[in-house]
PDB file of C-alpha atoms and ligand atoms in Angstrom:
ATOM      1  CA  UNK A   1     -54.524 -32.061 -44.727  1.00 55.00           C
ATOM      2  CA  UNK A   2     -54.264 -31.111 -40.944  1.00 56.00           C
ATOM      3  CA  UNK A   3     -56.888 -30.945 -38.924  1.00 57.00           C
ATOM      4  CA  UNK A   4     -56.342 -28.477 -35.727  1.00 59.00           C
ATOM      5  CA  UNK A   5     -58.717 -29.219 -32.871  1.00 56.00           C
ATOM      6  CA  UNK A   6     -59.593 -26.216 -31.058  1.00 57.00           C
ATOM      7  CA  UNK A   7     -60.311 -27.142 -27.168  1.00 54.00           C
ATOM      8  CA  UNK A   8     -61.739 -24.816 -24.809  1.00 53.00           C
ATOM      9  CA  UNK A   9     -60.135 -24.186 -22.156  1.00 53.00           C
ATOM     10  CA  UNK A  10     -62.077 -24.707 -19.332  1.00 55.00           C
ATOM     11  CA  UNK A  11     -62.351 -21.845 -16.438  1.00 54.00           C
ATOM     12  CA  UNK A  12     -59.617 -22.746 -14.024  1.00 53.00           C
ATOM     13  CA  UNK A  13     -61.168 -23.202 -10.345  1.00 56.00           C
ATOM     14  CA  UNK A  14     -57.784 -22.598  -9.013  1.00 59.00           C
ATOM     15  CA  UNK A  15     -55.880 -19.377 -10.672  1.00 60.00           C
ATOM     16  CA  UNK A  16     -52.408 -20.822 -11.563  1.00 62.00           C
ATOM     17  CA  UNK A  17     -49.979 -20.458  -8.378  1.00 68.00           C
ATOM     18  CA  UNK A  18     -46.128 -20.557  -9.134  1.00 71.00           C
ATOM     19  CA  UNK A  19     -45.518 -22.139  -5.716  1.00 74.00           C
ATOM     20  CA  UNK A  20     -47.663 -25.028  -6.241  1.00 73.00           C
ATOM     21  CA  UNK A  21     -44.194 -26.840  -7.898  1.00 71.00           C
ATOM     22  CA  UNK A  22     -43.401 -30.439  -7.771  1.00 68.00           C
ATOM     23  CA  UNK A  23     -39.652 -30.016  -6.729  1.00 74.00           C
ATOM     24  CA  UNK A  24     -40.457 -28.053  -3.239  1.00 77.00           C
ATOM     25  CA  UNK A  25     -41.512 -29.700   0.020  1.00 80.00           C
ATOM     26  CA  UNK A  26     -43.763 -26.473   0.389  1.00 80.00           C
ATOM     27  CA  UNK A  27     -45.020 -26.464  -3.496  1.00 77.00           C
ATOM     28  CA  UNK A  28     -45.977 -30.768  -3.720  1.00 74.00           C
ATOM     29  CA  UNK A  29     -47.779 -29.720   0.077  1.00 77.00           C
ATOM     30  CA  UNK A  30     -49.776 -26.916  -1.331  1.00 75.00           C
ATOM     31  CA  UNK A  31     -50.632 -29.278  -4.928  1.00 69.00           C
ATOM     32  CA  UNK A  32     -51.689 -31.791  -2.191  1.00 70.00           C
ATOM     33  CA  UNK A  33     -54.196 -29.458  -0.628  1.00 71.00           C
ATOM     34  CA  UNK A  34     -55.362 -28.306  -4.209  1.00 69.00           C
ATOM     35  CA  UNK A  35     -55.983 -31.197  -5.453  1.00 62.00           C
ATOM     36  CA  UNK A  36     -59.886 -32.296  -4.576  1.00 55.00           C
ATOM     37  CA  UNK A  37     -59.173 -36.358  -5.213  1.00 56.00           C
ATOM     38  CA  UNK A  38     -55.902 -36.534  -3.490  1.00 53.00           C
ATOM     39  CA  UNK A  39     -53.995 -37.839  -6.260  1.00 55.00           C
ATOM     40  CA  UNK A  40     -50.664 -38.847  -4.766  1.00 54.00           C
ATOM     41  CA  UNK A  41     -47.645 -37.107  -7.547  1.00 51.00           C
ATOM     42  CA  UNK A  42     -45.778 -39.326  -9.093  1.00 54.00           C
ATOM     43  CA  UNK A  43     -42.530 -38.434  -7.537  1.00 53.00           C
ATOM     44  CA  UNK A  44     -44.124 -38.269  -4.274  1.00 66.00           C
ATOM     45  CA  UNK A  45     -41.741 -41.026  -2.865  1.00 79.00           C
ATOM     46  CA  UNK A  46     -38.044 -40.275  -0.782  1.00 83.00           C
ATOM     47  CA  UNK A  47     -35.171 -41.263  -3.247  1.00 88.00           C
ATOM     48  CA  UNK A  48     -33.943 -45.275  -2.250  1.00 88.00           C
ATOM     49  CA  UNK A  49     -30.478 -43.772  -2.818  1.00 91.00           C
ATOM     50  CA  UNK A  50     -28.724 -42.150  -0.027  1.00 90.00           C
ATOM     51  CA  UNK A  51     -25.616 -40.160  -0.464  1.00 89.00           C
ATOM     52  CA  UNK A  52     -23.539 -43.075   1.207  1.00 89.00           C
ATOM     53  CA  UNK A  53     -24.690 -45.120  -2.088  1.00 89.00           C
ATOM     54  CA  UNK A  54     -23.716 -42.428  -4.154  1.00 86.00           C
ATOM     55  CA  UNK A  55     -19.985 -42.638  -2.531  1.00 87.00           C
ATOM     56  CA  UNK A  56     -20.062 -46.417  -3.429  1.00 87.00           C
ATOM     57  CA  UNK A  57     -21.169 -45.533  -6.518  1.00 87.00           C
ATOM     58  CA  UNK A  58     -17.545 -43.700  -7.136  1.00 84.00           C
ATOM     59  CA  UNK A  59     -15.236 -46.122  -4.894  1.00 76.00           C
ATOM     60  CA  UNK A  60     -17.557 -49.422  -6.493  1.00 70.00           C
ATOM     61  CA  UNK A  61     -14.641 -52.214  -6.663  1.00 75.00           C
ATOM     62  CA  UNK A  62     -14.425 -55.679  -4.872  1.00 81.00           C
ATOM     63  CA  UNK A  63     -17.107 -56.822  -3.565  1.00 81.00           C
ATOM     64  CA  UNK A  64     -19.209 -54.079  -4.468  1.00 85.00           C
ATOM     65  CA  UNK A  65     -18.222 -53.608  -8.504  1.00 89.00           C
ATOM     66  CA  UNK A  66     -21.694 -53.909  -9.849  1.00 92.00           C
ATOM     67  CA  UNK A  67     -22.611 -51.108  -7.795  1.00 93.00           C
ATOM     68  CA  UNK A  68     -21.954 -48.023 -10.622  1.00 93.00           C
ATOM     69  CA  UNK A  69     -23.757 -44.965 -10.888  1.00 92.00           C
ATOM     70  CA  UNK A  70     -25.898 -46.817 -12.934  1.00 95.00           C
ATOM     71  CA  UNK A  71     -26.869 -49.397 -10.982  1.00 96.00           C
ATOM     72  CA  UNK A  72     -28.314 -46.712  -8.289  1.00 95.00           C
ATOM     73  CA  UNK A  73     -29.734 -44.590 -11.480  1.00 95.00           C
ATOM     74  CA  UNK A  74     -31.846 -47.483 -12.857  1.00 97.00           C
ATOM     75  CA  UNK A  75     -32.644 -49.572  -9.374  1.00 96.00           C
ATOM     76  CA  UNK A  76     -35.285 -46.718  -8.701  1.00 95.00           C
ATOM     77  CA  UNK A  77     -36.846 -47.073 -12.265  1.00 95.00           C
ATOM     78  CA  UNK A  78     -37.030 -51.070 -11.368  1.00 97.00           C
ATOM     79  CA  UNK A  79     -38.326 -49.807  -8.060  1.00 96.00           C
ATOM     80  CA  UNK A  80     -41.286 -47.384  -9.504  1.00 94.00           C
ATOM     81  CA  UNK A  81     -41.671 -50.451 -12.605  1.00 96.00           C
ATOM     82  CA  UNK A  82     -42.232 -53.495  -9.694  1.00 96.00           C
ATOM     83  CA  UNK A  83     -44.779 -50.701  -7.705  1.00 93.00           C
ATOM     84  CA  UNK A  84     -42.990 -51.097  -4.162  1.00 94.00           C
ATOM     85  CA  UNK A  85     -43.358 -54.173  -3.520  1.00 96.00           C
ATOM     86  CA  UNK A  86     -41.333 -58.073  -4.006  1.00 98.00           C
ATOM     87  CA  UNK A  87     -41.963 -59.098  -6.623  1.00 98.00           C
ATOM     88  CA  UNK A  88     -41.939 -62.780  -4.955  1.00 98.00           C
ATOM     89  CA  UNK A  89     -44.178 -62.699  -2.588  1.00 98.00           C
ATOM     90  CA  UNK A  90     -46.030 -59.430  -3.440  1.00 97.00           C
ATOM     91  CA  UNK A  91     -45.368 -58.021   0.422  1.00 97.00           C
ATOM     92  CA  UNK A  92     -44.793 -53.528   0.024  1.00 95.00           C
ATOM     93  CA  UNK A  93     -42.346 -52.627   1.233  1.00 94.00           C
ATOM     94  CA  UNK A  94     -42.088 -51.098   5.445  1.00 92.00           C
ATOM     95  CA  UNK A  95     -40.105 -50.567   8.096  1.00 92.00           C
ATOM     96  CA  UNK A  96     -40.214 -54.390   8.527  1.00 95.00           C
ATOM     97  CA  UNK A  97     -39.968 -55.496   5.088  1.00 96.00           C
ATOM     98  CA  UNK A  98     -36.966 -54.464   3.400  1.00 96.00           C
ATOM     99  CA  UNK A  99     -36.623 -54.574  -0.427  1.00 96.00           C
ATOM    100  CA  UNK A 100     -33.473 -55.670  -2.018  1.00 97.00           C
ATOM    101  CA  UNK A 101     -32.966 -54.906  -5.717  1.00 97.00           C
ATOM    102  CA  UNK A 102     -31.769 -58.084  -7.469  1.00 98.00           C
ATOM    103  CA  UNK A 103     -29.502 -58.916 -10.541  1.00 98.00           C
ATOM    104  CA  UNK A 104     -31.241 -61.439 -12.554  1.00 98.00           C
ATOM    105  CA  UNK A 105     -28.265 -62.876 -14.645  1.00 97.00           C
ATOM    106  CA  UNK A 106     -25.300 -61.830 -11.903  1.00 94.00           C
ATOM    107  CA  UNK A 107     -22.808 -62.581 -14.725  1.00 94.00           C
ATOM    108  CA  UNK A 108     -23.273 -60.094 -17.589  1.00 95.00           C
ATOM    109  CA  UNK A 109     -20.113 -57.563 -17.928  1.00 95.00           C
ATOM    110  CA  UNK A 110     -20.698 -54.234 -16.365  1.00 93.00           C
ATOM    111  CA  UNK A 111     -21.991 -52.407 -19.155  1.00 94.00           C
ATOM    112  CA  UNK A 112     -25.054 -54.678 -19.244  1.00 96.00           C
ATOM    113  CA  UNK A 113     -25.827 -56.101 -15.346  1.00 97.00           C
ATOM    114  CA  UNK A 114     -27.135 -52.643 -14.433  1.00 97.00           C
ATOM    115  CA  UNK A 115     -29.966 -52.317 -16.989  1.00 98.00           C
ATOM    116  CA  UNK A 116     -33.297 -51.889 -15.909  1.00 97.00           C
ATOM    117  CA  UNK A 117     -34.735 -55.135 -17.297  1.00 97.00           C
ATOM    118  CA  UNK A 118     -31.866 -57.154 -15.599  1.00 98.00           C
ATOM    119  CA  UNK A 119     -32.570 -55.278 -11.833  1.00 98.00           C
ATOM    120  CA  UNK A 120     -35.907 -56.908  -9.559  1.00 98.00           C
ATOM    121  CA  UNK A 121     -36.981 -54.998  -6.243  1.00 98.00           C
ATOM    122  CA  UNK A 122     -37.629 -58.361  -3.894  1.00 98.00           C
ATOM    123  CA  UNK A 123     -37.853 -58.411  -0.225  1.00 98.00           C
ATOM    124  CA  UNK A 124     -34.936 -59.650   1.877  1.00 97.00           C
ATOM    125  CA  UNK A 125     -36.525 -62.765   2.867  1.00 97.00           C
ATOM    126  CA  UNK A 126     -37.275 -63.781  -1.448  1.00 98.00           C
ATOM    127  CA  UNK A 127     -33.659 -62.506  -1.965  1.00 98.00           C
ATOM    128  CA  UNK A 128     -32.050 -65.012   0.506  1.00 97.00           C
ATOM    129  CA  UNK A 129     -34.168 -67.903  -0.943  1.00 97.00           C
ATOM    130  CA  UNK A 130     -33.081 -66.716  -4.996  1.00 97.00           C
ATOM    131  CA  UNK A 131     -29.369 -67.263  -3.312  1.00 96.00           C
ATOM    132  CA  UNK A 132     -29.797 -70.221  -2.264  1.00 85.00           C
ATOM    133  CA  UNK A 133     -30.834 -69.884   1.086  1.00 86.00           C
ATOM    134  CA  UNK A 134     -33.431 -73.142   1.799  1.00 93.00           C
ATOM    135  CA  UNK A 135     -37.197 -71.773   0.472  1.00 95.00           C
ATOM    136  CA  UNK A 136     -39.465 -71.888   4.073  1.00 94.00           C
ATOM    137  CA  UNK A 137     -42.305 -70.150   4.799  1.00 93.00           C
ATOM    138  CA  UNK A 138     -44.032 -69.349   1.047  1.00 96.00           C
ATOM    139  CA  UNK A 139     -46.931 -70.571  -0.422  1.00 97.00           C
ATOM    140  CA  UNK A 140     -46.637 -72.344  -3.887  1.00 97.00           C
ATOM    141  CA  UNK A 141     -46.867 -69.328  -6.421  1.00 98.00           C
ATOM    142  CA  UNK A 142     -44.287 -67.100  -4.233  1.00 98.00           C
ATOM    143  CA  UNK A 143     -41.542 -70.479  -4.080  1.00 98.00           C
ATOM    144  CA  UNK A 144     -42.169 -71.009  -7.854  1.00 98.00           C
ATOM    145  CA  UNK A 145     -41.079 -67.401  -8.920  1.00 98.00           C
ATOM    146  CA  UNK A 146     -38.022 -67.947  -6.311  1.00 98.00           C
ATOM    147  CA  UNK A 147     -36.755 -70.776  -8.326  1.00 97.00           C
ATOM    148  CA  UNK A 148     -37.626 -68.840 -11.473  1.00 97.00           C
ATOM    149  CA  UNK A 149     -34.765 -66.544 -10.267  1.00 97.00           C
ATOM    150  CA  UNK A 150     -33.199 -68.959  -9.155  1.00 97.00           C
ATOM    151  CA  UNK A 151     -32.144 -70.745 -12.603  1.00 96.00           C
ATOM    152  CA  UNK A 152     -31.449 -67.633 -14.431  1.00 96.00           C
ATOM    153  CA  UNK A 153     -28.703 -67.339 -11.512  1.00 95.00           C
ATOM    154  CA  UNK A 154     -27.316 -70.674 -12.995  1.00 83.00           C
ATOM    155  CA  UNK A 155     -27.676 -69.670 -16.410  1.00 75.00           C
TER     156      UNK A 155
HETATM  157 ZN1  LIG B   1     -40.659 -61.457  -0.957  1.00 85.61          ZN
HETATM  158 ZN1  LIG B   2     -29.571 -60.934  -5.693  1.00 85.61          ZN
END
């Protein structure tokens, strides 16, 4: 037997506006104004990816072959699943500290390195220290996560 649950719809405060659109400058701007609690959207956030990444993303060889369309696809899910910030040290991301999206196990074939579970957003400073680089400067919790990367690097 199915139940159907009848809600009421409640009277609208704002009549529904077509430009009020998340993929518009102009429309997230006027959803911004609308909205009384100033709920930041979701996608409210410049794309990590710039087009130079996306011409890697064809020419990726060398140096640079774990750097498929994938790998830029799925390092902004890691980024938006981490929340913006190393997830190290904890520091968000700024103009000062930069965030470097790491390969966990560096050695899985192609078709596996660039899934989400194997990419972590880190800041620069974390992602020198996971490669290697001597571990200065953290506080106990921060350098025990570094090694943590650390041996699954060695794995
Ligand atoms: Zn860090
Ligand atoms: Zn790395």
């Amino acid at each position: 037997m199915t139940y159907a649950f009848i809600t009421h719809s409640r009277y609208e405060t704002k009549p529904f506006d077509h430009k009020t659109t998340p993929y518009t400058e102009d429309g997230r701007k006027r959803y911004l104004q609308q909205c009384s609690k100033h709920k930041r959207l979701p996608c409210d956030r410049p794309s990590i990816n710039t087009p130079e990444d996306y011409a890697i993303s064809i020419y990726a060889k060398g140096k640079q072959w774990k750097k498929n369309f994938e790998y830029f696809m799925n390092r902004e899910y890691a980024y938006n699943r981490d929340k913006g910030k190393c997830k190290c040290c904890g520091k968000f991301y700024s103009s000062t500290v930069i965030g470097h999206c790491h390969h966990v196990d560096n050695k899985l074939p192609l078709e596996r390195i660039n899934k989400v579970q194997n990419l972590a957003w880190v800041c620069v400073d974390c992602h020198h220290m996971i490669h290697n680089s001597q571990i200065i400067n953290v506080d106990v919790k921060t350098e025990r996560k570094i090694l943590k990367y650390r041996e699954k690097l060695k794995k």
